[in-house]
Short mmCIF file of C-alpha atoms in Angstrom, two decimals:
data_model
loop_
_atom_site.label_atom_id
_atom_site.label_comp_id
_atom_site.label_asym_id
_atom_site.label_seq_id
_atom_site.Cartn_x
_atom_site.Cartn_y
_atom_site.Cartn_z
CA MET N 211 265.58 110.47 257.44
CA GLU N 212 267.67 110.21 254.31
CA GLY N 213 269.04 106.81 255.45
CA LYS N 214 265.54 105.35 255.75
CA VAL N 215 264.63 106.51 252.28
CA LEU N 216 267.77 104.95 250.80
CA ALA N 217 267.07 101.69 252.66
CA ARG N 218 263.51 101.62 251.28
CA ILE N 219 264.71 102.32 247.75
CA ALA N 220 267.32 99.55 248.04
CA ALA N 221 264.71 97.12 249.39
CA ILE N 222 262.29 97.98 246.58
CA ALA N 223 265.05 97.57 243.97
CA PHE N 224 266.03 94.20 245.46
CA VAL N 225 262.43 92.95 245.43
CA ALA N 226 261.94 94.19 241.86
CA ILE N 227 265.08 92.38 240.68
CA ALA N 228 264.02 89.20 242.50
CA ILE N 229 260.55 89.30 240.93
CA THR N 230 262.02 89.94 237.47
CA ALA N 231 264.45 87.03 237.81
CA THR N 232 261.63 84.76 238.99
CA VAL N 233 259.38 85.72 236.07
CA ILE N 234 262.20 85.17 233.56
CA GLU N 235 262.99 81.75 235.04
CA MET N 236 259.34 80.68 235.09
CA THR N 237 258.73 81.68 231.46
CA ARG N 238 261.85 80.00 230.11
CA GLU N 239 261.11 76.85 228.14
CA GLU N 240 263.29 73.88 228.94
CA ALA N 241 265.13 72.41 225.99
CA PRO N 242 264.25 68.77 225.37
CA VAL N 243 266.95 66.28 226.23
CA PRO N 244 268.46 64.92 223.01
CA ALA N 245 267.92 61.22 222.50
CA SER N 246 270.98 59.05 222.78
CA THR N 247 272.08 57.76 219.40
CA ALA N 248 274.75 55.38 220.66
CA PRO N 249 273.51 51.84 221.26
CA ALA N 250 273.71 50.61 224.81
CA LEU N 251 276.56 48.20 225.36
CA GLN N 252 275.53 44.79 226.56
CA PRO N 253 277.81 43.51 229.30
CA SER N 254 279.61 40.35 228.34
CA THR N 255 278.38 37.28 230.15
CA ASP N 256 280.79 36.07 232.77
CA PRO N 257 280.69 32.31 233.35
CA LEU N 258 282.09 32.83 236.85
CA ARG N 259 279.11 35.01 237.74
CA ALA N 260 276.69 32.34 236.55
CA THR N 261 278.54 29.71 238.58
CA LEU N 262 278.49 31.88 241.69
CA ARG N 263 274.73 32.43 241.28
CA ARG N 264 274.20 28.68 240.98
CA CYS N 265 276.30 28.07 244.09
CA GLN N 266 274.32 30.71 245.95
CA GLN N 267 271.11 28.86 245.11
CA LEU N 268 272.56 25.55 246.29
CA GLY N 269 272.83 26.95 249.79
CA GLU N 270 274.72 24.89 252.35
CA ALA N 271 275.34 22.07 249.88
CA SER N 272 277.65 24.37 247.91
CA SER N 273 280.27 24.25 250.68
CA SER N 274 281.16 20.69 249.62
CA ASN N 275 280.73 21.22 245.86
CA ALA N 276 284.10 21.25 244.04
CA ASP N 277 282.84 23.61 241.31
CA CYS N 278 281.64 26.11 243.90
CA LEU N 279 284.89 25.94 245.84
CA ALA N 280 286.85 26.60 242.64
CA ALA N 281 284.53 29.47 241.69
CA TRP N 282 284.92 31.08 245.11
CA ALA N 283 288.70 30.74 244.89
CA GLU N 284 288.73 32.39 241.46
CA SER N 285 286.41 35.16 242.66
CA ARG N 286 288.63 35.77 245.67
CA ASP N 287 291.72 35.87 243.45
CA ARG N 288 290.07 38.38 241.11
CA PHE N 289 289.04 40.58 244.02
CA LEU N 290 292.49 40.51 245.59
CA GLY N 291 294.23 40.94 242.24
CA ARG N 292 296.18 37.72 242.61
CA THR N 293 297.14 35.35 239.84
CA PRO N 294 295.12 32.14 240.18
CA ALA N 295 297.08 29.19 241.54
CA HIS N 296 296.92 27.17 238.31
CA GLU N 297 298.45 30.09 236.37
CA ALA N 298 300.97 31.21 238.98
CA PRO N 299 304.54 31.22 237.70
CA GLN N 300 306.70 28.60 239.32
CA ARG N 301 309.79 29.67 241.16
CA PRO N 302 313.06 27.92 240.38
CA GLY N 303 313.41 24.97 242.71
CA ASP N 304 309.62 24.40 243.00
CA GLN N 305 308.64 21.08 241.48
#
């Protein structure tokens, strides 16, 4: 019999603590989020991005456009981390 009484007391204490925690959480006022004082940085305009957008709008005709082919080559080189061909250092013996 004593075990049942202890179990009931523990259950009542648990429920009381849960209710108290819930009431405290519900009555707490949320602090307003402070406004950001730093100005937002504007991304620099990338001429390659503009060229790639134009080539995208050209559609199939861009596959024969020299500017688009050069832009795709530069984009590929940037992605792969390679030095573009026109800036690649020449090896001795290459002429």
